Structure formats: C-alpha cells, structure tokens
Amino acid sequence: MKKIITVTSPLLPNLDEFQGSLKDIWEKKWITNNGSYHQKFEEALAEYLKVPYVSLFTNGTLPLITALQALRITGEVITTPYSFVATTHALWWNGIKPVFVDIDPNNGCIDSNKIEAAITPKTTAIMPVHVYGTPCNTNDIQDIADKYGLKVIYDAAHAFGVEVKGKSILNAGDLSTLSFHATKVFNTVEGGAIIMHDEKTKQRIDYLKNFGFASEVEVVAPGINSKIDEIRCAYGLLNLKQIDAAIEARHQVYIKYHNALKEVNGINIWDSSPGVKHNYSYFPIFVDAEKYGMTRDELYFKMRNDNIYGRRYFYPLISTFSTYRGLPSASKENLPIATKMADEVICLPMHHALSDDDIQRVIRCIKKNHK
Ligand SMILES: *Cc1c(COP(=O)(O)O)cnc(C)c1O
C-alpha cells in the first residue's frame, strides 16, 4: 500500500531541547500565568512578526471572541463565508449578527467592492480573513471603515509572517488574530494571539484573557480564561527558531506544484502576489469540472484512493450551516463567487516535510485524471 500523504504535518521542536525546557520549568515550578517563557515568547513573536504588541492565547478562536469584546462590537458585523467556522462562531458567541459578503475570485478574501452595500445603521465592524495567508485589500477596507466609522478585526489565522512591501500584514486594521493550532504554519500544539498597535489595548486584552483581573482585588471587565501555559510557550520559542526554514521548505513545494500544475487544463491556481512575502500555508487548486473532465469531488476521492489526503478548505461555506443559513445574507444568490469556489477547491498536501516523491505523486495523480 502506498504511504498516506496528509494535507499537513506539524512542525515539532527538537525533542532534546524541549526536554531541556521542561526540566527548567519543573525546577521553576511556574507553569502558567505570565511566567518567564510566556514573557519571552511574546517578545520574540513581536520581534519576529514585526508588530508592536502581542497578547498570547490558548487557541485561535478565543482571540476572535476577545477582540470583539475588547472593541465592544455589537449589532451587525460584515464578514466572509469563505473561512473556517470559528470566524463566524466568534460573532455568534458575542450575540452579533453576521452579515455575509461575497468574495473576490482573485484572492478568496472578502470583496471590498461589495462591503458598502451591506452596511446598515447596526453595522459596527468588518471582520475579513486573509484566507490561505493571501492579503485582503486592506487599504480599500480601511477607507470604507474610516468613512462609516467601523472597526476592522482581521482573522489572520493563516497569515503568520506574511508581509506586504516589507511590512507585516498583521498591522492592518484595529486588531488581528492568529492561530497556532497544530495544522497551521506555526504551531504551539494549540495556541493563538491578538496583535495590537498600542500598550493600552494590550493591557485591556491581557485583563480580558485573565477573567478581567487588573490586580489581586480588582476586576475591570467580565473576562474569560484564555491564557496559554509555560509548556506551550517553551515549545513555541523552540519552533520559532526553525520557522524560517519550514516556510522555505514550503516555498520549494509551492514552486514544484506551481510549475507542474499551471498548464493542466481545468486546474486553476493562483500566482503569488507582487510585493508579498507569502508563508505558503496552503496550496488551493480550483477544479473546473467541464475543462478538467471530472468534478472536484471526483478528483478529491480519486486522490483519496491513491492515499493522497487533500482537504476541501473551505467547503461547505459557513453560510450554509444550520445556525447561519436562515440569514438573508446567507443565500446562494448573495454569494455566487464563494459558492463556486467552495465547490471547486481542494487544498493539496502542503507542509515542510513533503518529499519530492510525495510531491510528484500528487502531481501525477492530478495529471493522470485529466481528460
Ligand atoms: C484555525 C482557524 C481558526 C481557529 O483557530 P483555532 O486555533 O483552531 O481555535 C480561526 N479562523 C481561521 C480562518 C482558522 O483557519
């Protein structure tokens, strides 16, 4: 039987070094609540990501929920249906009504030309997603936000390390959130962060993630517990040392896929955007059934039969799930591009440890099924 090729594989720290960190933590007996590894990891991340402030979290969903709390977002928020469900769930958990806007076929992100038509007197914010780590049209989105007095929170779960013209994409908007889940480019097993521009906002968010405690006796807000522990901060510090090499390995995979697949009739892929430092977090292909001679699902299951496990990110669209499908903005008519992309997409196996044999097997499978 052929080896299974999975869509991703976690970047793991060197085990000996991690054991050294564990020994140190065991000696210090400080295992959570802003210990020395937490502080070091926050500083190291801010430096690596070229952002002013980072607040660490225990996963990538609580930063979304907390960012909305921190900015006191209410009413309606404009967002994209083409994402992981957590984006919209974070709104629901805050009692906010999601308003879905269609996406741009060129980058998969919310179509900034369609945002204004979705604004109502209840709109308070826009929550776009840099899907696959491809930057949204952040300038256009900011212009709209400024014109209508809206906040912008980016779900940047895919955008670790992504830069535009040498500047971090994580500096766009009011706040950006990251996920360090095992399946992401950079992982701490589970983990996440909020990126902010100023110290006051960092302080408020640090309070919110620790029950609202501002001191031993003072609770300033109905906060939550979303702290990350020392063990995962130590793990993250070690992974940070090898993230550049891991992203470069992904870049090499990207080049091979891109060269081999760009000529395949019916397989649409994106070129990298000029001026953007990508993180190669995903490699989406879009199957045009007519031209390719097979539907996306047919190819997806052919790949599975060959032990190649792609993933249909993002299918089904969030707007089709039972919680959201009754919303007026969730209709197919409102979301034709997102609906089409969700029906055509397969994310190919993409990670730092793919061998050339693995890559060639994926390419052969896609080429041989072509009519
Ligand atoms: C992974 C992901 C999240 C959630 O992160 P977790 O760490 O799994 O909680 C949120 N949004 C997007 C777009 C994601 O891909």
Tab-separated table of C-alpha atoms and ligand atoms in Angstrom:
chain	number	residue	atom	x	y	z
A	1	MET	CA	0.000	0.000	0.000
A	2	LYS	CA	1.206	3.483	-0.835
A	3	LYS	CA	2.221	5.756	2.017
A	4	ILE	CA	-0.507	8.159	3.102
A	5	ILE	CA	0.268	11.770	2.218
A	6	THR	CA	-1.575	14.044	4.633
A	7	VAL	CA	-2.599	17.625	3.931
A	8	THR	CA	-0.317	18.861	6.693
A	9	SER	CA	2.218	17.691	9.258
A	10	PRO	CA	3.047	19.594	12.441
A	11	LEU	CA	6.366	21.355	12.836
A	12	LEU	CA	7.780	19.839	16.053
A	13	PRO	CA	10.594	21.297	18.160
A	14	ASN	CA	13.781	19.334	18.735
A	15	LEU	CA	12.844	16.856	21.476
A	16	ASP	CA	16.119	17.128	23.431
A	17	GLU	CA	15.858	20.899	23.522
A	18	PHE	CA	12.212	20.690	24.559
A	19	GLN	CA	13.146	18.294	27.364
A	20	GLY	CA	15.706	20.872	28.498
A	21	SER	CA	12.945	23.498	28.664
A	22	LEU	CA	10.696	21.117	30.554
A	23	LYS	CA	13.431	20.433	33.109
A	24	ASP	CA	13.799	24.185	33.626
A	25	ILE	CA	10.034	24.639	34.041
A	26	TRP	CA	9.966	21.731	36.532
A	27	GLU	CA	12.683	23.447	38.544
A	28	LYS	CA	10.994	26.853	38.441
A	29	LYS	CA	7.566	25.323	39.287
A	30	TRP	CA	5.860	28.230	37.479
A	31	ILE	CA	3.643	26.563	34.900
A	32	THR	CA	1.144	29.236	33.781
A	33	ASN	CA	0.005	32.875	34.451
A	34	ASN	CA	2.512	35.014	32.575
A	35	GLY	CA	5.695	33.164	33.570
A	36	SER	CA	9.132	33.715	32.092
A	37	TYR	CA	8.535	31.572	28.975
A	38	HIS	CA	5.287	33.433	28.305
A	39	GLN	CA	7.053	36.790	28.513
A	40	LYS	CA	9.969	35.658	26.358
A	41	PHE	CA	7.657	34.133	23.744
A	42	GLU	CA	5.511	37.270	23.481
A	43	GLU	CA	8.600	39.415	22.964
A	44	ALA	CA	10.183	37.025	20.491
A	45	LEU	CA	6.969	36.816	18.465
A	46	ALA	CA	6.522	40.601	18.321
A	47	GLU	CA	10.059	40.882	17.006
A	48	TYR	CA	9.747	38.027	14.513
A	49	LEU	CA	6.372	39.226	13.215
A	50	LYS	CA	7.432	42.915	13.088
A	51	VAL	CA	4.434	44.034	15.145
A	52	PRO	CA	4.362	46.348	18.190
A	53	TYR	CA	2.385	44.185	20.653
A	54	VAL	CA	1.299	40.564	21.001
A	55	SER	CA	-1.040	39.011	23.543
A	56	LEU	CA	-0.841	35.212	23.656
A	57	PHE	CA	-3.904	32.971	23.889
A	58	THR	CA	-4.582	29.293	24.467
A	59	ASN	CA	-6.065	28.782	20.964
A	60	GLY	CA	-7.020	30.780	17.881
A	61	THR	CA	-10.770	31.089	18.485
A	62	LEU	CA	-10.699	32.893	21.842
A	63	PRO	CA	-8.662	35.767	20.326
A	64	LEU	CA	-11.538	36.392	17.872
A	65	ILE	CA	-14.136	36.312	20.650
A	66	THR	CA	-11.979	38.509	22.897
A	67	ALA	CA	-11.083	41.003	20.142
A	68	LEU	CA	-14.811	41.647	19.619
A	69	GLN	CA	-15.240	42.121	23.388
A	70	ALA	CA	-12.225	44.404	23.629
A	71	LEU	CA	-13.613	46.786	21.000
A	72	ARG	CA	-17.185	46.434	22.357
A	73	ILE	CA	-18.504	45.355	18.974
A	74	THR	CA	-22.300	44.881	18.834
A	75	GLY	CA	-25.142	44.717	16.308
A	76	GLU	CA	-24.019	43.562	12.860
A	77	VAL	CA	-20.580	42.683	11.556
A	78	ILE	CA	-19.697	42.258	7.880
A	79	THR	CA	-17.696	39.108	7.236
A	80	THR	CA	-16.834	36.377	4.733
A	81	PRO	CA	-18.498	32.963	4.426
A	82	TYR	CA	-15.291	31.512	2.911
A	83	SER	CA	-13.358	30.660	6.070
A	84	PHE	CA	-13.115	28.210	8.924
A	85	VAL	CA	-16.334	28.196	11.008
A	86	ALA	CA	-14.630	29.821	14.005
A	87	THR	CA	-14.682	33.217	12.260
A	88	THR	CA	-18.487	33.386	12.269
A	89	HIS	CA	-18.907	31.452	15.525
A	90	ALA	CA	-16.925	34.192	17.305
A	91	LEU	CA	-19.608	36.688	16.241
A	92	TRP	CA	-22.408	34.372	17.364
A	93	TRP	CA	-20.786	33.900	20.783
A	94	ASN	CA	-20.890	37.689	21.190
A	95	GLY	CA	-24.565	37.935	20.197
A	96	ILE	CA	-23.579	39.702	16.961
A	97	LYS	CA	-25.407	39.150	13.672
A	98	PRO	CA	-23.048	38.086	10.883
A	99	VAL	CA	-23.656	39.745	7.507
A	100	PHE	CA	-22.023	37.738	4.729
A	101	VAL	CA	-20.458	39.487	1.748
A	102	ASP	CA	-19.187	37.634	-1.323
A	103	ILE	CA	-15.501	37.121	-2.021
A	104	ASP	CA	-13.043	38.285	-4.658
A	105	PRO	CA	-12.264	35.470	-7.124
A	106	ASN	CA	-8.665	36.688	-7.392
A	107	ASN	CA	-7.680	36.263	-3.749
A	108	GLY	CA	-10.521	34.457	-1.959
A	109	CYS	CA	-10.877	37.321	0.532
A	110	ILE	CA	-13.965	39.464	1.126
A	111	ASP	CA	-14.724	41.604	-1.965
A	112	SER	CA	-14.125	45.147	-0.773
A	113	ASN	CA	-16.297	46.491	-3.619
A	114	LYS	CA	-19.336	44.740	-2.106
A	115	ILE	CA	-18.913	45.822	1.509
A	116	GLU	CA	-20.589	49.237	1.327
A	117	ALA	CA	-23.883	47.807	0.045
A	118	ALA	CA	-24.073	45.564	3.135
A	119	ILE	CA	-23.661	48.377	5.686
A	120	THR	CA	-26.744	49.247	7.794
A	121	PRO	CA	-27.206	51.548	10.812
A	122	LYS	CA	-26.457	48.495	13.001
A	123	THR	CA	-23.084	47.736	11.399
A	124	THR	CA	-20.203	48.299	13.812
A	125	ALA	CA	-17.282	46.384	12.307
A	126	ILE	CA	-15.824	44.400	9.418
A	127	MET	CA	-14.199	41.014	10.056
A	128	PRO	CA	-12.262	39.892	6.956
A	129	VAL	CA	-9.993	36.839	6.690
A	130	HIS	CA	-6.617	36.718	4.900
A	131	VAL	CA	-7.640	33.361	3.530
A	132	TYR	CA	-4.727	30.960	2.768
A	133	GLY	CA	-2.487	33.788	4.002
A	134	THR	CA	-3.247	35.894	0.903
A	135	PRO	CA	-3.613	39.537	1.974
A	136	CYS	CA	-7.035	41.190	1.730
A	137	ASN	CA	-7.366	44.609	0.068
A	138	THR	CA	-6.537	46.210	3.400
A	139	ASN	CA	-6.334	49.789	2.050
A	140	ASP	CA	-9.801	49.699	0.494
A	141	ILE	CA	-11.250	48.044	3.593
A	142	GLN	CA	-9.705	50.726	5.830
A	143	ASP	CA	-11.108	53.506	3.616
A	144	ILE	CA	-14.616	52.075	3.999
A	145	ALA	CA	-14.153	51.617	7.750
A	146	ASP	CA	-12.974	55.222	8.123
A	147	LYS	CA	-15.826	56.569	6.004
A	148	TYR	CA	-18.502	54.778	8.055
A	149	GLY	CA	-16.797	54.764	11.467
A	150	LEU	CA	-16.373	50.996	11.638
A	151	LYS	CA	-13.746	48.857	13.388
A	152	VAL	CA	-11.772	46.246	11.469
A	153	ILE	CA	-10.709	42.949	13.035
A	154	TYR	CA	-8.710	40.640	10.773
A	155	ASP	CA	-8.883	36.902	11.280
A	156	ALA	CA	-5.237	36.387	10.340
A	157	ALA	CA	-5.151	32.713	11.392
A	158	HIS	CA	-3.493	31.844	8.056
A	159	ALA	CA	-1.240	34.885	7.787
A	160	PHE	CA	1.639	34.145	10.187
A	161	GLY	CA	4.711	36.010	8.912
A	162	VAL	CA	3.017	37.380	5.785
A	163	GLU	CA	4.385	40.762	4.736
A	164	VAL	CA	3.423	43.332	2.117
A	165	LYS	CA	6.278	45.570	0.906
A	166	GLY	CA	8.338	44.598	3.954
A	167	LYS	CA	5.580	45.359	6.467
A	168	SER	CA	3.602	42.790	8.427
A	169	ILE	CA	0.041	42.294	7.221
A	170	LEU	CA	-0.806	41.833	10.916
A	171	ASN	CA	-0.545	45.601	11.412
A	172	ALA	CA	-3.653	46.212	9.272
A	173	GLY	CA	-6.974	47.130	10.880
A	174	ASP	CA	-7.648	47.694	14.587
A	175	LEU	CA	-6.753	44.171	15.689
A	176	SER	CA	-5.574	40.951	14.048
A	177	THR	CA	-5.805	37.444	15.446
A	178	LEU	CA	-3.573	34.405	14.904
A	179	SER	CA	-3.964	30.669	15.444
A	180	PHE	CA	-1.083	28.408	16.440
A	181	HIS	CA	-3.087	25.216	16.044
A	182	ALA	CA	-1.190	22.053	15.095
A	183	THR	CA	-2.405	22.313	11.489
A	184	LYS	CA	-1.130	25.861	10.965
A	185	VAL	CA	2.228	27.025	9.518
A	186	PHE	CA	3.471	27.856	13.007
A	187	ASN	CA	2.091	25.838	15.922
A	188	THR	CA	2.219	25.623	19.709
A	189	VAL	CA	0.032	22.433	19.646
A	190	GLU	CA	-2.948	24.693	20.418
A	191	GLY	CA	-2.461	28.428	20.767
A	192	GLY	CA	-3.127	31.846	19.316
A	193	ALA	CA	-2.649	35.577	19.734
A	194	ILE	CA	-4.063	39.054	19.241
A	195	ILE	CA	-1.870	41.672	17.571
A	196	MET	CA	-2.490	45.271	18.611
A	197	HIS	CA	-0.978	48.708	17.981
A	198	ASP	CA	-0.694	50.219	21.462
A	199	GLU	CA	0.105	49.359	25.031
A	200	LYS	CA	-3.297	50.372	26.446
A	201	THR	CA	-5.108	47.952	24.155
A	202	LYS	CA	-2.640	45.217	25.052
A	203	GLN	CA	-3.301	45.828	28.733
A	204	ARG	CA	-7.062	45.677	28.266
A	205	ILE	CA	-6.798	42.450	26.292
A	206	ASP	CA	-4.392	40.970	28.858
A	207	TYR	CA	-7.046	41.704	31.518
A	208	LEU	CA	-9.818	40.202	29.410
A	209	LYS	CA	-7.966	36.921	28.873
A	210	ASN	CA	-7.445	36.574	32.637
A	211	PHE	CA	-11.026	36.935	33.970
A	212	GLY	CA	-10.775	40.742	33.835
A	213	PHE	CA	-8.297	40.901	36.745
A	214	ALA	CA	-6.392	44.210	36.806
A	215	SER	CA	-4.912	43.437	40.231
A	216	GLU	CA	-5.407	40.906	43.028
A	217	VAL	CA	-8.602	42.610	44.143
A	218	GLU	CA	-9.836	44.449	41.062
A	219	VAL	CA	-11.892	43.003	38.218
A	220	VAL	CA	-12.459	45.568	35.462
A	221	ALA	CA	-14.450	43.508	32.943
A	222	PRO	CA	-16.284	40.181	32.619
A	223	GLY	CA	-13.187	38.489	31.238
A	224	ILE	CA	-12.579	34.912	30.277
A	225	ASN	CA	-9.753	32.480	30.882
A	226	SER	CA	-7.803	32.056	27.673
A	227	LYS	CA	-4.255	32.009	28.984
A	228	ILE	CA	-1.571	29.824	27.433
A	229	ASP	CA	0.748	27.859	29.716
A	230	GLU	CA	4.526	27.844	30.131
A	231	ILE	CA	4.942	24.451	28.488
A	232	ARG	CA	3.446	25.539	25.185
A	233	CYS	CA	5.301	28.867	25.329
A	234	ALA	CA	8.585	26.942	25.659
A	235	TYR	CA	7.506	24.775	22.694
A	236	GLY	CA	6.655	27.906	20.694
A	237	LEU	CA	10.003	29.547	21.447
A	238	LEU	CA	11.795	26.490	20.069
A	239	ASN	CA	9.570	26.307	16.981
A	240	LEU	CA	10.258	29.951	16.256
A	241	LYS	CA	13.920	29.029	15.689
A	242	GLN	CA	13.001	26.742	12.799
A	243	ILE	CA	10.023	28.539	11.269
A	244	ASP	CA	12.037	30.305	8.557
A	245	ALA	CA	13.466	27.003	7.329
A	246	ALA	CA	9.987	25.438	7.431
A	247	ILE	CA	8.491	28.275	5.358
A	248	GLU	CA	11.358	27.994	2.865
A	249	ALA	CA	10.684	24.244	2.553
A	250	ARG	CA	7.020	25.067	1.822
A	251	HIS	CA	8.162	27.610	-0.758
A	252	GLN	CA	10.036	24.837	-2.606
A	253	VAL	CA	6.879	22.677	-2.570
A	254	TYR	CA	4.923	25.646	-3.901
A	255	ILE	CA	7.364	26.119	-6.800
A	256	LYS	CA	7.121	22.445	-7.823
A	257	TYR	CA	3.327	22.344	-7.651
A	258	HIS	CA	3.010	25.668	-9.432
A	259	ASN	CA	5.325	24.735	-12.307
A	260	ALA	CA	3.678	21.360	-12.837
A	261	LEU	CA	0.044	22.365	-12.483
A	262	LYS	CA	-0.158	25.727	-14.215
A	263	GLU	CA	-0.502	24.042	-17.607
A	264	VAL	CA	-3.127	21.466	-16.615
A	265	ASN	CA	-6.370	22.293	-18.387
A	266	GLY	CA	-9.213	22.810	-15.912
A	267	ILE	CA	-6.984	23.206	-12.843
A	268	ASN	CA	-6.893	26.846	-11.781
A	269	ILE	CA	-4.199	28.033	-9.418
A	270	TRP	CA	-3.115	31.435	-8.128
A	271	ASP	CA	0.197	33.149	-8.790
A	272	SER	CA	1.964	34.779	-5.878
A	273	SER	CA	1.129	38.453	-5.468
A	274	PRO	CA	3.795	41.060	-6.256
A	275	GLY	CA	5.418	42.639	-3.196
A	276	VAL	CA	4.035	39.961	-0.864
A	277	LYS	CA	6.176	37.709	1.331
A	278	HIS	CA	3.998	34.603	1.437
A	279	ASN	CA	4.044	31.867	4.077
A	280	TYR	CA	2.865	29.096	1.698
A	281	SER	CA	0.389	27.888	4.298
A	282	TYR	CA	-1.952	26.256	1.759
A	283	PHE	CA	-1.922	25.293	-1.904
A	284	PRO	CA	-5.514	25.594	-3.172
A	285	ILE	CA	-6.428	24.302	-6.626
A	286	PHE	CA	-9.812	25.022	-8.230
A	287	VAL	CA	-11.241	22.282	-10.444
A	288	ASP	CA	-13.224	23.465	-13.469
A	289	ALA	CA	-15.229	20.260	-13.996
A	290	GLU	CA	-16.063	20.980	-17.617
A	291	LYS	CA	-12.483	21.575	-18.721
A	292	TYR	CA	-10.848	19.055	-16.403
A	293	GLY	CA	-13.343	16.321	-17.245
A	294	MET	CA	-14.131	15.458	-13.658
A	295	THR	CA	-15.753	17.286	-10.735
A	296	ARG	CA	-13.861	18.470	-7.691
A	297	ASP	CA	-15.378	15.695	-5.578
A	298	GLU	CA	-14.490	13.037	-8.151
A	299	LEU	CA	-10.878	14.190	-8.126
A	300	TYR	CA	-10.896	14.506	-4.343
A	301	PHE	CA	-11.950	10.865	-3.930
A	302	LYS	CA	-9.559	9.661	-6.679
A	303	MET	CA	-6.792	11.283	-4.665
A	304	ARG	CA	-8.021	9.550	-1.516
A	305	ASN	CA	-7.915	6.213	-3.348
A	306	ASP	CA	-4.268	6.981	-4.073
A	307	ASN	CA	-3.732	7.725	-0.360
A	308	ILE	CA	-3.378	11.441	-1.002
A	309	TYR	CA	-5.399	13.350	1.578
A	310	GLY	CA	-6.177	16.850	0.323
A	311	ARG	CA	-8.834	18.882	2.122
A	312	ARG	CA	-11.825	20.790	0.808
A	313	TYR	CA	-10.975	24.082	2.581
A	314	PHE	CA	-13.447	25.822	2.613
A	315	TYR	CA	-16.396	23.630	1.863
A	316	PRO	CA	-19.207	23.759	2.845
A	317	LEU	CA	-19.451	27.538	3.157
A	318	ILE	CA	-20.096	28.767	6.706
A	319	SER	CA	-23.288	30.430	5.461
A	320	THR	CA	-24.789	27.002	4.669
A	321	PHE	CA	-24.510	25.629	8.234
A	322	SER	CA	-27.776	25.318	10.173
A	323	THR	CA	-27.024	28.210	12.558
A	324	TYR	CA	-26.498	30.697	9.747
A	325	ARG	CA	-28.385	29.513	6.664
A	326	GLY	CA	-31.573	31.390	7.624
A	327	LEU	CA	-29.828	34.772	7.479
A	328	PRO	CA	-30.814	36.896	4.453
A	329	SER	CA	-27.122	37.403	3.551
A	330	ALA	CA	-26.525	33.624	3.561
A	331	SER	CA	-28.363	32.983	0.288
A	332	LYS	CA	-26.530	31.474	-2.681
A	333	GLU	CA	-27.686	34.428	-4.798
A	334	ASN	CA	-25.806	36.784	-2.471
A	335	LEU	CA	-22.663	34.628	-2.543
A	336	PRO	CA	-22.145	33.310	-6.088
A	337	ILE	CA	-18.323	33.507	-6.123
A	338	ALA	CA	-17.897	31.952	-2.684
A	339	THR	CA	-20.349	29.196	-3.625
A	340	LYS	CA	-18.419	28.421	-6.817
A	341	MET	CA	-15.021	28.429	-5.113
A	342	ALA	CA	-16.261	26.205	-2.287
A	343	ASP	CA	-17.499	23.748	-4.927
A	344	GLU	CA	-14.192	23.755	-6.841
A	345	VAL	CA	-11.470	23.869	-4.205
A	346	ILE	CA	-9.048	21.235	-2.998
A	347	CYS	CA	-6.114	22.202	-0.795
A	348	LEU	CA	-3.224	19.953	-1.762
A	349	PRO	CA	-0.866	18.426	0.805
A	350	MET	CA	1.421	21.287	1.851
A	351	HIS	CA	3.994	21.183	4.631
A	352	HIS	CA	7.705	21.445	5.384
A	353	ALA	CA	8.330	17.689	5.368
A	354	LEU	CA	6.888	16.673	1.970
A	355	SER	CA	9.455	14.709	-0.028
A	356	ASP	CA	9.999	15.125	-3.736
A	357	ASP	CA	8.427	11.660	-4.211
A	358	ASP	CA	5.327	12.815	-2.323
A	359	ILE	CA	5.071	15.954	-4.438
A	360	GLN	CA	5.482	14.034	-7.710
A	361	ARG	CA	2.798	11.532	-6.617
A	362	VAL	CA	0.344	14.375	-6.016
A	363	ILE	CA	1.186	15.968	-9.368
A	364	ARG	CA	0.895	12.648	-11.257
A	365	CYS	CA	-2.481	11.932	-9.673
A	366	ILE	CA	-3.859	15.294	-10.800
A	367	LYS	CA	-2.374	14.982	-14.287
A	368	LYS	CA	-3.499	11.409	-14.943
A	369	ASN	CA	-7.137	12.069	-14.077
A	370	HIS	CA	-7.346	14.934	-16.513
A	371	LYS	CA	-9.461	14.016	-19.561
B	1	LIG	C1	-7.711	27.638	12.518
B	1	LIG	C2	-8.574	28.823	12.309
B	1	LIG	C3	-9.228	29.472	13.367
B	1	LIG	C4	-9.326	28.910	14.746
B	1	LIG	O1	-8.145	28.633	15.365
B	1	LIG	P1	-8.054	27.509	16.484
B	1	LIG	O2	-6.655	27.705	16.974
B	1	LIG	O3	-8.277	26.194	15.835
B	1	LIG	O4	-9.064	27.814	17.534
B	1	LIG	C5	-9.921	30.646	13.112
B	1	LIG	N1	-10.003	31.142	11.866
B	1	LIG	C6	-9.415	30.545	10.824
B	1	LIG	C7	-9.529	31.170	9.470
B	1	LIG	C8	-8.698	29.346	11.004
B	1	LIG	O5	-8.173	28.725	9.939
